[in-house]
Tab-separated table of C-alpha atoms in Angstrom:
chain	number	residue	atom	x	y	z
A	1	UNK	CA	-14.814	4.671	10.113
A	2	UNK	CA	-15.859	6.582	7.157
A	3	UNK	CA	-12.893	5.284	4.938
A	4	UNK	CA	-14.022	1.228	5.452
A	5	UNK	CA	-17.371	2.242	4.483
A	6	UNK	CA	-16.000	3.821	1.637
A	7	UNK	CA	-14.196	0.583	0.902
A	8	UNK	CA	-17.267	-1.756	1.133
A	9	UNK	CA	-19.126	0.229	-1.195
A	10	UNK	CA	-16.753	0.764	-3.931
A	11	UNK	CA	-16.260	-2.675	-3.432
A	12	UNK	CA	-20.202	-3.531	-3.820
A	13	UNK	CA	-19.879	-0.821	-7.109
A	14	UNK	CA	-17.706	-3.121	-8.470
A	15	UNK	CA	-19.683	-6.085	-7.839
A	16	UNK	CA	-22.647	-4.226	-9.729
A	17	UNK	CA	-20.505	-3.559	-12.736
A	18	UNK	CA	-20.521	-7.085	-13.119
A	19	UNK	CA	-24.475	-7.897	-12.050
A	20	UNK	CA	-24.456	-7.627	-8.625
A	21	UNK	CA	-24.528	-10.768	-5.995
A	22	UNK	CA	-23.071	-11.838	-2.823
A	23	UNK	CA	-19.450	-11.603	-1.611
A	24	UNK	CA	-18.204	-13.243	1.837
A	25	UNK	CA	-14.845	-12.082	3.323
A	26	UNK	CA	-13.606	-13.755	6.820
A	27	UNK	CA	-10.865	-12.915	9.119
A	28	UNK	CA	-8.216	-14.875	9.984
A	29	UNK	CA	-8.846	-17.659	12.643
A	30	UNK	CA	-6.777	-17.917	16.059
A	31	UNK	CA	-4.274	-20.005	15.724
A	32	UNK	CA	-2.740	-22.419	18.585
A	33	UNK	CA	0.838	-22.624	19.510
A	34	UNK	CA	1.282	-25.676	21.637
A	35	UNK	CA	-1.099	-26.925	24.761
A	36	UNK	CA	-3.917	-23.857	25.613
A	37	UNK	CA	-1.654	-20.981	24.314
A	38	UNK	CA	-2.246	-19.014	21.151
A	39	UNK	CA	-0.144	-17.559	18.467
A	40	UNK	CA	-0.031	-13.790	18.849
A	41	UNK	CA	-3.579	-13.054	16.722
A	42	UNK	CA	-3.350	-10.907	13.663
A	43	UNK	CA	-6.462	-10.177	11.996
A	44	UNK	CA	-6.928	-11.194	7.978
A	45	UNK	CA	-5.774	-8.035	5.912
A	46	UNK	CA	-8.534	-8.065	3.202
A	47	UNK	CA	-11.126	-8.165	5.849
A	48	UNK	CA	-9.351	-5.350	8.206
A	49	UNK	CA	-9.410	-3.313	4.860
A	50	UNK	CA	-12.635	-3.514	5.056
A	51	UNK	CA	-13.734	-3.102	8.108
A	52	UNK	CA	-11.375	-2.043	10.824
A	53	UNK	CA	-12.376	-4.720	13.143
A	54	UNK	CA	-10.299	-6.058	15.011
A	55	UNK	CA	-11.417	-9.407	16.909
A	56	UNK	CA	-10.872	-13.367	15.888
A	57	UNK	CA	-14.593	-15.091	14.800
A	58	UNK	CA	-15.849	-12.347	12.116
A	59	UNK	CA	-17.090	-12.474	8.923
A	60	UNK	CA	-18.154	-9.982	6.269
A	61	UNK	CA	-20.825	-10.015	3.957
A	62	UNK	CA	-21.926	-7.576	1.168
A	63	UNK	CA	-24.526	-7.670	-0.698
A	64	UNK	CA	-24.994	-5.621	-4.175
A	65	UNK	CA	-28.168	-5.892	-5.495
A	66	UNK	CA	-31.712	-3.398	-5.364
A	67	UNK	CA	-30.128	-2.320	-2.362
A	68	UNK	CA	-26.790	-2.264	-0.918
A	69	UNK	CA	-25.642	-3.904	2.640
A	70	UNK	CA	-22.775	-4.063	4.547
A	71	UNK	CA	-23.214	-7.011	7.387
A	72	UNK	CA	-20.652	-7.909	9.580
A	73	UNK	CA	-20.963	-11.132	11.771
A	74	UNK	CA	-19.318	-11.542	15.095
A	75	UNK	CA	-19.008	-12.976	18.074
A	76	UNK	CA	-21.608	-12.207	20.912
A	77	UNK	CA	-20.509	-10.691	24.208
A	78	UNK	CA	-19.852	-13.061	26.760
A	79	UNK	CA	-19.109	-11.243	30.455
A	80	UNK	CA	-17.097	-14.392	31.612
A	81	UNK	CA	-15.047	-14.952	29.309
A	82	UNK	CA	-14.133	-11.176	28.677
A	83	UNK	CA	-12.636	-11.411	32.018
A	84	UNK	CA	-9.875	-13.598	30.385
A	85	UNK	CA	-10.086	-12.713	26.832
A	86	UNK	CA	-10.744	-9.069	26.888
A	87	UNK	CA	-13.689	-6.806	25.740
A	88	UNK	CA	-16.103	-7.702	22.591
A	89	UNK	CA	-17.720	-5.492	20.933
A	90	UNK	CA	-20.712	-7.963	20.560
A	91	UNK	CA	-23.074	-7.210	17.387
A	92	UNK	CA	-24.976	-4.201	17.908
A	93	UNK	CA	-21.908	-2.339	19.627
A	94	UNK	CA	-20.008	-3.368	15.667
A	95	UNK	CA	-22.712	-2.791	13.697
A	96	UNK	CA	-23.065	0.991	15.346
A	97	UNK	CA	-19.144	1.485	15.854
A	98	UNK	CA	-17.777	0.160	12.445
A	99	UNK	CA	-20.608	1.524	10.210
A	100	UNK	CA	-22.206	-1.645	9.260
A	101	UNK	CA	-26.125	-1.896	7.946
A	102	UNK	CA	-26.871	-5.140	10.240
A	103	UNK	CA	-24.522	-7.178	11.838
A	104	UNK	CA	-25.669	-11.024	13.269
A	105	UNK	CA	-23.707	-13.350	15.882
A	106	UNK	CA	-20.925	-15.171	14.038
A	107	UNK	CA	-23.118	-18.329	15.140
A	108	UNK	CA	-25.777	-17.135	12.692
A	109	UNK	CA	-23.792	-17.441	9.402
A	110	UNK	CA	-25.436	-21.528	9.077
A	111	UNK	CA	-28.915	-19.840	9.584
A	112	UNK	CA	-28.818	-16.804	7.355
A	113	UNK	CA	-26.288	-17.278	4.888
A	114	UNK	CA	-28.158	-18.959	2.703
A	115	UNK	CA	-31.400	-16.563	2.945
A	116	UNK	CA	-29.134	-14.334	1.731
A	117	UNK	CA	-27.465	-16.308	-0.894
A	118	UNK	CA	-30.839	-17.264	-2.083
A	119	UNK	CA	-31.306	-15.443	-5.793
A	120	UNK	CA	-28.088	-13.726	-5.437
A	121	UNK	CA	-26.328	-13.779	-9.240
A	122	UNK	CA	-22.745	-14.128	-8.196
A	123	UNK	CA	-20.878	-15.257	-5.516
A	124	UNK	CA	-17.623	-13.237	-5.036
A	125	UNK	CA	-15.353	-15.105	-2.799
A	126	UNK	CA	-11.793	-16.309	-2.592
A	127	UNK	CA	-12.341	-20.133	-2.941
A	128	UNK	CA	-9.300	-22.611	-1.198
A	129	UNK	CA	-8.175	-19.686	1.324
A	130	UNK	CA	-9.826	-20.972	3.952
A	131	UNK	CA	-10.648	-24.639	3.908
A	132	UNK	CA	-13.472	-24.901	6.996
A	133	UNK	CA	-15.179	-22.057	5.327
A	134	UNK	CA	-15.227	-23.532	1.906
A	135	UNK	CA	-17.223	-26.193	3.452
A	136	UNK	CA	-19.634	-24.079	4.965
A	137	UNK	CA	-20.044	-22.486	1.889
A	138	UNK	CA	-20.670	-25.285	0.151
A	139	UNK	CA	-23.509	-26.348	2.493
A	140	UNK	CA	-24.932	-23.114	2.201
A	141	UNK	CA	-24.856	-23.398	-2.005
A	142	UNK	CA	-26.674	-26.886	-1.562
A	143	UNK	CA	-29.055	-25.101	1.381
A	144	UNK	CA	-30.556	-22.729	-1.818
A	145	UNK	CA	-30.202	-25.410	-4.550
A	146	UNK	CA	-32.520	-27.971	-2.148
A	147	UNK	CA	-35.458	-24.421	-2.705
A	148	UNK	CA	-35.009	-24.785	-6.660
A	149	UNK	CA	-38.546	-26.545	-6.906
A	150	UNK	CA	-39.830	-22.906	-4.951
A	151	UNK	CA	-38.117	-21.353	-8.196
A	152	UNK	CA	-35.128	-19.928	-5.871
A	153	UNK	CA	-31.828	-19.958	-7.408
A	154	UNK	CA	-28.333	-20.284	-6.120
A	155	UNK	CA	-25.628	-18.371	-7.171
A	156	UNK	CA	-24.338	-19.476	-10.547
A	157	UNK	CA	-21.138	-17.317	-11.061
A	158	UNK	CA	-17.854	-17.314	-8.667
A	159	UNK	CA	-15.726	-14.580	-8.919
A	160	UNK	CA	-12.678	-13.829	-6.760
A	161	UNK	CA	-13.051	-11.606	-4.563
A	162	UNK	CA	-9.392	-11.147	-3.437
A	163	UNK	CA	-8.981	-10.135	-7.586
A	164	UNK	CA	-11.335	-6.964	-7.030
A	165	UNK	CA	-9.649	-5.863	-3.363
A	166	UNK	CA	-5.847	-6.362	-5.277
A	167	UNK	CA	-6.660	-3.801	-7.134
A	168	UNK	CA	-7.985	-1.477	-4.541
A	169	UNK	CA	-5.099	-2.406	-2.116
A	170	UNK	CA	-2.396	-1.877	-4.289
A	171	UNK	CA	-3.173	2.475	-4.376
A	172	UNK	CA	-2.667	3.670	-1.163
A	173	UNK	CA	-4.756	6.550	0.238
A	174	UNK	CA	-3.540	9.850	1.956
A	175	UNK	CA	-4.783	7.817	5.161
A	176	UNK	CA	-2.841	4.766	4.695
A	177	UNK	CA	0.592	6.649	3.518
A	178	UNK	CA	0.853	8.375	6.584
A	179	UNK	CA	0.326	5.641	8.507
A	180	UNK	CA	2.832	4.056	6.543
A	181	UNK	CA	5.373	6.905	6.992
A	182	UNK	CA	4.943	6.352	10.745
A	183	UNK	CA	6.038	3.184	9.958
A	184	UNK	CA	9.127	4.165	8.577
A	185	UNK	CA	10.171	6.383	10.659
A	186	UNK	CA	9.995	3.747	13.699
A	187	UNK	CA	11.860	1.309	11.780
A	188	UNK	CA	14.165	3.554	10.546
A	189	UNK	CA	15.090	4.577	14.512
A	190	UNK	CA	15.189	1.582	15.082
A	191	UNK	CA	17.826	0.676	12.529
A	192	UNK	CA	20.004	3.743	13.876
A	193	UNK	CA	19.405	2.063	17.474
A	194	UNK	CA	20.651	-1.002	16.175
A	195	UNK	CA	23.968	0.747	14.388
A	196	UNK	CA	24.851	2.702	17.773
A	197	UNK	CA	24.784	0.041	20.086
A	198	UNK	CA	26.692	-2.554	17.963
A	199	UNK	CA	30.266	-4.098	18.560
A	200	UNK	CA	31.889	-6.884	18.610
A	201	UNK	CA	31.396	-9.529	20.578
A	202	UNK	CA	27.696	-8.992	20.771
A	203	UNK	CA	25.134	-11.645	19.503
A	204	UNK	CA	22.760	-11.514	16.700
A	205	UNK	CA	19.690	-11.926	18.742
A	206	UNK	CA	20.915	-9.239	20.860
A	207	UNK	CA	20.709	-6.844	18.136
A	208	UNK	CA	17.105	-8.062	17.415
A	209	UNK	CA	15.875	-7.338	21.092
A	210	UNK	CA	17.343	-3.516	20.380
A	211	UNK	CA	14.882	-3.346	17.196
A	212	UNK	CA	12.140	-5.440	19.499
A	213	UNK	CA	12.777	-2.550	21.555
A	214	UNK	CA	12.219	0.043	19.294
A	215	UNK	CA	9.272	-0.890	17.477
A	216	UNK	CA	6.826	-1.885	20.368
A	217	UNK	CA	8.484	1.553	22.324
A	218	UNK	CA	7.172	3.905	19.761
A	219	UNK	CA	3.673	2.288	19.601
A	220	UNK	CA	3.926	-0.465	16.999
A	221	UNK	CA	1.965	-3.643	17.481
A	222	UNK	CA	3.866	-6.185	15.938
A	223	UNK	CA	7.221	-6.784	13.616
A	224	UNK	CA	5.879	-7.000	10.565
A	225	UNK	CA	8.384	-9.784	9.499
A	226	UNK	CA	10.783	-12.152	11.054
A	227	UNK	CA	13.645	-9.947	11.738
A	228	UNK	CA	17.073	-10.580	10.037
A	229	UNK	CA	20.046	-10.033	11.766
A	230	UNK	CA	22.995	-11.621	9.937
A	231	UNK	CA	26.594	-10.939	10.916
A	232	UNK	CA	29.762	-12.277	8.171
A	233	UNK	CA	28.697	-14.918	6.312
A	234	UNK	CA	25.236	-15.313	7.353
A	235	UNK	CA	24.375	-12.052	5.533
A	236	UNK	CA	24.610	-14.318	1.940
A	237	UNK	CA	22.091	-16.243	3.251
A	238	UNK	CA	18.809	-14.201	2.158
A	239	UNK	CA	15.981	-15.483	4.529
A	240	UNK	CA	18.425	-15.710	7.599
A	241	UNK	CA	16.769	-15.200	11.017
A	242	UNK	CA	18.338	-13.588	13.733
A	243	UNK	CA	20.183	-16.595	15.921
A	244	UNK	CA	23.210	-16.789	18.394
A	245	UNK	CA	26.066	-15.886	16.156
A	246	UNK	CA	28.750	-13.668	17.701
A	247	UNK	CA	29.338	-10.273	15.700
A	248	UNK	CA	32.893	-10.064	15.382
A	249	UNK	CA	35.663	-7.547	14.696
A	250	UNK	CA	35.637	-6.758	10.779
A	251	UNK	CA	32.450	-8.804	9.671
A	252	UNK	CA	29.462	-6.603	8.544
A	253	UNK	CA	26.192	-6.421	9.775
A	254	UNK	CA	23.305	-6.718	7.791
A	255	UNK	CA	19.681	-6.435	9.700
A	256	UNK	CA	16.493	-6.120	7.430
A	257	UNK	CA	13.781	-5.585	9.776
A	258	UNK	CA	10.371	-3.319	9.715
A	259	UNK	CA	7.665	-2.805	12.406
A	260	UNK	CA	4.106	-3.028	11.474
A	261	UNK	CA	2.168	-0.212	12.610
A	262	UNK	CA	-1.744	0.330	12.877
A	263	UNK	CA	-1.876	-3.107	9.796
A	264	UNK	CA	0.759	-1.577	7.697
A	265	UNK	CA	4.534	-2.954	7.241
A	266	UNK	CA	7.324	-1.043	6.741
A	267	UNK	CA	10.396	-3.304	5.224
A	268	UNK	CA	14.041	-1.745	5.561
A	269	UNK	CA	17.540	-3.471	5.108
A	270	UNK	CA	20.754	-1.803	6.422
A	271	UNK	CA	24.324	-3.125	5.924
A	272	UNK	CA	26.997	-1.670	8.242
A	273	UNK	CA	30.161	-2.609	9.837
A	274	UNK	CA	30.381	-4.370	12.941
A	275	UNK	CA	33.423	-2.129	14.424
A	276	UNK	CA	32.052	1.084	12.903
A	277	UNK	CA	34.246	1.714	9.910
A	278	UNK	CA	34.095	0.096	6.689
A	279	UNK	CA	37.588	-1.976	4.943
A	280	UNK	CA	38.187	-1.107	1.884
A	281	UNK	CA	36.587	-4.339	0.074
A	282	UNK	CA	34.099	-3.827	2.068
A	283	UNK	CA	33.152	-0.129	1.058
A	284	UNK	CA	33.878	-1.551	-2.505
A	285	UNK	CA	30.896	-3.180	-3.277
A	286	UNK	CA	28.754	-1.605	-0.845
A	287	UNK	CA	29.652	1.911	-2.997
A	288	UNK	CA	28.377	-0.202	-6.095
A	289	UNK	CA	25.397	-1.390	-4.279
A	290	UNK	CA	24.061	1.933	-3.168
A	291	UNK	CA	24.733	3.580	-6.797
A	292	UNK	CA	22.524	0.309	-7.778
A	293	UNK	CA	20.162	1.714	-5.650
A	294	UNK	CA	19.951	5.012	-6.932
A	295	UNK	CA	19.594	4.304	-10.104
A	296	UNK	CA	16.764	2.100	-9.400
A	297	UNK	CA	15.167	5.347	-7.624
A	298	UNK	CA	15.488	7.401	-10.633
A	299	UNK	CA	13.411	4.731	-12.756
A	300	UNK	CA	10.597	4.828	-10.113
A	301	UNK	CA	7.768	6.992	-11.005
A	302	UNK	CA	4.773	7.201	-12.636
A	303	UNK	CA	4.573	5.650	-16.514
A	304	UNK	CA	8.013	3.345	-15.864
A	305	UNK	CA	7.562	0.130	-15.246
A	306	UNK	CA	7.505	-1.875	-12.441
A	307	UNK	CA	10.725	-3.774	-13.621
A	308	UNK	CA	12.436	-0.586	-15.158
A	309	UNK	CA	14.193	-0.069	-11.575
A	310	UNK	CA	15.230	-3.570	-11.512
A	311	UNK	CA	16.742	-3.510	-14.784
A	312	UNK	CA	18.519	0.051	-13.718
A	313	UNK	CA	19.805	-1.731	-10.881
A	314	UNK	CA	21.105	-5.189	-12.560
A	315	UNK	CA	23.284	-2.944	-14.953
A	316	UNK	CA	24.975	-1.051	-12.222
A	317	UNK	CA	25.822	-3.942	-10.368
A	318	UNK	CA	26.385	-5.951	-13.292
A	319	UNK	CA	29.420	-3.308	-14.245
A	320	UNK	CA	30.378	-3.226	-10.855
A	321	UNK	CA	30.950	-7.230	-10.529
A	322	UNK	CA	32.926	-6.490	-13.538
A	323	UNK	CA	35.022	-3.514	-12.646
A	324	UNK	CA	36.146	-5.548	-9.258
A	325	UNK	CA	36.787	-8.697	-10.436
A	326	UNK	CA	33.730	-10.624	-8.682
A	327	UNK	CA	33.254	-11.367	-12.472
A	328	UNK	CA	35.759	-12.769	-14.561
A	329	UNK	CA	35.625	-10.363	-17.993
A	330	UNK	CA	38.050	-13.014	-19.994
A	331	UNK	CA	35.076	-15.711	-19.249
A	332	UNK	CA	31.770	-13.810	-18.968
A	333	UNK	CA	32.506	-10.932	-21.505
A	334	UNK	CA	30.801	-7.757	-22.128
A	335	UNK	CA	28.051	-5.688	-19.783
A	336	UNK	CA	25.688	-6.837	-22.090
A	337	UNK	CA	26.466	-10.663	-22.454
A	338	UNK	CA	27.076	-10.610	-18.396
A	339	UNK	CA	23.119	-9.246	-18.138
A	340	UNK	CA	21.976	-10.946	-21.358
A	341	UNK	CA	23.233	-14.548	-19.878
A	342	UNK	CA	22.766	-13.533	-16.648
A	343	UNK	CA	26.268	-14.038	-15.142
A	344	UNK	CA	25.330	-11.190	-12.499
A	345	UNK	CA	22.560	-13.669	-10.490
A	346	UNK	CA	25.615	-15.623	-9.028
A	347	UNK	CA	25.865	-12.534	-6.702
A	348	UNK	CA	22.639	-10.682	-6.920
A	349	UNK	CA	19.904	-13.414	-7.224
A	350	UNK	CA	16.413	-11.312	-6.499
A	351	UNK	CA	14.093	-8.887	-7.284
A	352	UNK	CA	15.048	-5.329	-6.461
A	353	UNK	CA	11.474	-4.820	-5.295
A	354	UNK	CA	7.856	-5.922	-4.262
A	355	UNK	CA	4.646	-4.177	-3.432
A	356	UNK	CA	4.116	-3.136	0.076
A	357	UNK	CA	1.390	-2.145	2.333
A	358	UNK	CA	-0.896	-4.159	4.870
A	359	UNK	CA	1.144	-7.141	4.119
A	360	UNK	CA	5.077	-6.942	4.004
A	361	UNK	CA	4.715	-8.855	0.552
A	362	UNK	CA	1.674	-6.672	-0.592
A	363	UNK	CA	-0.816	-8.081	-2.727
A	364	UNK	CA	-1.749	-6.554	-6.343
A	365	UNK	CA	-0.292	-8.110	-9.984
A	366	UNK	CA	2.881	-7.192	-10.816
A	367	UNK	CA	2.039	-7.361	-14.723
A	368	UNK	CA	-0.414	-5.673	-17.025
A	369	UNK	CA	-4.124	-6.829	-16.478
A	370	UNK	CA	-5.603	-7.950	-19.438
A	371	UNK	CA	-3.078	-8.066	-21.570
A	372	UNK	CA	-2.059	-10.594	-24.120
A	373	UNK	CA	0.863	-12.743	-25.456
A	374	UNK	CA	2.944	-14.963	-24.413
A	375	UNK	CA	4.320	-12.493	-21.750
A	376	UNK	CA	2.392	-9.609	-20.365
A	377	UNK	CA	3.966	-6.302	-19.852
A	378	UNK	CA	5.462	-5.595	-16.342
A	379	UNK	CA	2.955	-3.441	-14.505
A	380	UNK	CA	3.058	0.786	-14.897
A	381	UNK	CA	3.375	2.490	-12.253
A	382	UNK	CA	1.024	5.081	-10.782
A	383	UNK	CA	0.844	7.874	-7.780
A	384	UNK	CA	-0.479	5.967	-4.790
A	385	UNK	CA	1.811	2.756	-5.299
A	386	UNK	CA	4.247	1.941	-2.686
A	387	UNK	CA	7.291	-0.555	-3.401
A	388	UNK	CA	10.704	-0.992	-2.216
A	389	UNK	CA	13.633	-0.931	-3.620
A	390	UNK	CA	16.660	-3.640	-2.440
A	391	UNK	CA	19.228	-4.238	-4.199
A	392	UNK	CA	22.105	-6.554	-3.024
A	393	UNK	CA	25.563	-8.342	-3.556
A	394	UNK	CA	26.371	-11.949	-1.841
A	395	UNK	CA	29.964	-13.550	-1.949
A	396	UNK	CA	30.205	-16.797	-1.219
A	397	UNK	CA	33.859	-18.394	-1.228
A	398	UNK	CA	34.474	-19.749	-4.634
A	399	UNK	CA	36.961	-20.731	-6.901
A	400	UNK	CA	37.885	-17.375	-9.180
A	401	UNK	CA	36.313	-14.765	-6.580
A	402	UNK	CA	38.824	-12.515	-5.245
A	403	UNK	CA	39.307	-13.677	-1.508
A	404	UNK	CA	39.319	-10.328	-0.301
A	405	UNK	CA	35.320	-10.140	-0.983
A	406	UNK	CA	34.715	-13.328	0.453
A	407	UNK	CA	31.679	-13.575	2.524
A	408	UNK	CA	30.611	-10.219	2.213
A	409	UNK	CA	26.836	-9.761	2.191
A	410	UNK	CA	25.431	-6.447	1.347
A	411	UNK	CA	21.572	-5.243	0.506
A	412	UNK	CA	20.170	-1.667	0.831
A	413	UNK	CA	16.740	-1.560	0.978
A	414	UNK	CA	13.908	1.361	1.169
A	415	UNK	CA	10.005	1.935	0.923
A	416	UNK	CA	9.247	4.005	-1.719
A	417	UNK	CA	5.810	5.442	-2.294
A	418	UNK	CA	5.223	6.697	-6.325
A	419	UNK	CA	4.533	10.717	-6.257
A	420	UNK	CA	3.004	12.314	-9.187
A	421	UNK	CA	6.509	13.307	-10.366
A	422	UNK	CA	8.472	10.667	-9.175
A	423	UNK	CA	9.160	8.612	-5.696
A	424	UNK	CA	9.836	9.424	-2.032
A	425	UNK	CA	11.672	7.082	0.294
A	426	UNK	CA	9.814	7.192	3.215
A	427	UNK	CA	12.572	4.819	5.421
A	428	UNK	CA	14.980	8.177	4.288
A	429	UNK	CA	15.815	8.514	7.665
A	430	UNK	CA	18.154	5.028	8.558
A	431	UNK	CA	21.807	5.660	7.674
A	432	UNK	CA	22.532	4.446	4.537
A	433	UNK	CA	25.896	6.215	2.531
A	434	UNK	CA	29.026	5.506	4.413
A	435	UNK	CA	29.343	8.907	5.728
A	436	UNK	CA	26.301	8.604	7.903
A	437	UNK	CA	26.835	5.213	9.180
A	438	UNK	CA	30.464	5.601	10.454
A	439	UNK	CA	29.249	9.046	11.770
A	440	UNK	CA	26.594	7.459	13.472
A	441	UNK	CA	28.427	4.362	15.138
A	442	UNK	CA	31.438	7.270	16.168
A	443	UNK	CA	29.242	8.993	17.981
């Protein structure tokens, strides 16, 4: 537990560096599906990264000042209803097992939060993320303002805590990446899974129970994402969820799915097709989509920026669009008035990337800190930083668009974590040139 201990107090250094106070970070609550049952429970990611505790009802609370604490509250054990529940840990158990200076029953927060409130500086915490505990903090604020005439103060500052934990988040340790590499390698055989067993005439859901399969078989807890699974036209749709669609003869498959292992998301997108072997218009633009990719690789490392890889990519898919057709040169005109006008987005309409780590969408700013102007610099990048890169191309039927492209969806997507001298893709091991894939579905 050495490593969230670690956390909490370069957390608490930071709170010093700007006079020292009070910060409060809860978990997430349960959550109720319908009648008595509960939504699978996933802990809150800020407070797991500082803690490792696992269990619904918790909150944190640090204290930099004189001296430094670490106080975790929970809930007390209760025999009964760990017969239906499971085990607690109970307070003293936590305190001892997670490294904690004092830990309370979560029923205690009314009671001592504002003892320990009272005189504090600053209050770091992430105000409107959780609504019931907003209240409660409030009542605690007016709990130490109702002592001013006993010359105690309440905290006059609010900082954000979530502001100071982005920033620690977004550089990965040796501990997380290889956590995070087990990841990858789970999703990524489960993407190869998912390639061998396909044909037509299957359904897309039945494809998602072969990923199910693989994830929770090789120790995952959860997908870390709503799996897509989107056969001929449904791959244009981006946010597609796996349904009942029959995969048929010709179409191509495209599945981005990731398993979240040990609070850490992997996030990988395959295209391949449904039969096993690629048409020609087909290995067309996927050919232009995986150079896209590659390019976008080489621009990933430390002192490019965080668009750089983006902006590789748009060009080579840009010239692509061009090259086949999907882009009319006599109306569009040049590369650079097809990226300058941005002609390209009416086939390739996101970001080739995003921050990843405890959360599939990871937190951290993608721009420079403290910078200036009417538009901030896009964010360097530095060793430690893990991102993925997914580029794409979507034909819808239209007017102008060669027919022989028509509802052909395509995205290649990988987790890349920034070296000192460049990236690795850690998803490396799922298919991904056309080589592999038809080998893979042959055999």
């Amino acid at each position: 537990m050495k490593s969230y201990a670690a956390r909490r107090a370069a957390l608490m250094a930071q709170m010093q560096a700007k006079g020292g106070g009070i910060a409060i970070i809860p978990t997430a609550p349960e959550v109720m599906r319908n009648r008595d049952a509960d939504y699978p429970y996933r802990h809150d990611s800020y407070f797991y990264y500082l803690s490792g505790f696992t269990e619904p009802e918790a909150v944190i609370v640090l204290v930099a000042g004189k001296t430094n604490q670490a106080i975790l509250f929970c809930r007390e054990k209760n025999l009964e209803r760990e017969i239906w529940d499971g085990y607690r840990y109970g307070p003293e158990a936590a305190r001892e097992s997670f490294d904690f200076d004092i830990a309370h029953p979560v029923a205690a927060l009314d009671t001592e939060m504002p003892k320990l409130m009272a005189d504090a500086p600053a209050l770091f915490y992430a105000l409107g993320s959780d609504s019931k505990l907003d209240t409660q903090v409030q009542n605690w604020l007016q709990a130490v303002r109702m002592q001013s005439r006993a010359g105690v103060a309440a905290p006059s500052v609010v900082h954000d805590v979530h502001v100071l934990l982005d920033e620690m988040r977004l550089i990965k340790d040796a501990d997380e990446i290889a956590i995070m590499k087990r990841a990858a390698a789970i999703s990524a055989e489960a993407h190869r899974r998912a390639m061998q067993v396909s044909r037509p005439g299957l359904r897309e859901y039945q494809l998602e129970a072969e990923l199910l399969h693989e994830f929770r078989r090789n120790g995952s807890q959860y997908p870390a994402y709503g799996s897509i699974v989107a056969t001929g036209a449904n791959a244009c749709v981006l946010h597609y969820r796996a349904s009942d669609a029959e995969i048929r003869d010709g179409d191509l498959v495209l599945i981005d799915a990731g398993c979240e292992l040990d609070s850490y998301a992997s996030d990988i997108t395959r295209t391949f097709p449904a039969n096993g072997k690629f048409t020609g218009p087909q290995q067309e633009l996927y050919e232009i989509v995986l150079a896209s990719q590659a390019a976008a690789v080489a621009e990933t490392r430390p002192g490019k920026r965080f668009m750089d890889g983006h902006d590789a990519a748009v060009k080579v898919l840009a010239q692509g669009m061009l090259d086949t057709g999907l882009l009319d040169k006599n109306k569009v005109g040049s590369l650079e008035d097809v990226i300058e006008k941005g002609a390209f987005r009416q086939f390739y309409m996101h970001r080739t990337g995003h921050w990843l780590g405890m959360d599939v969408h990871d937190v951290g700013e993608y721009r420079e800190i403290g910078a200036t102007g009417s538009e901030k610099p896009w964010r360097q990048l530095q060793p430690g930083m893990v991102l993925t890169i997914e580029p794409g191309i979507y034909v819808r039927p239209e007017a102008g668009v060669p027919e022989k492209y028509w509802n052909i969806g395509i995205r290649i997507e990988d987790d890349a974590v920034v070296t000192e001298n460049g990236c690795e893709l850690i998803t490396h091991d799922a298919p991904k040139t056309v080589a592999e894939i038809e080998a893979v579905m042959k055999r």
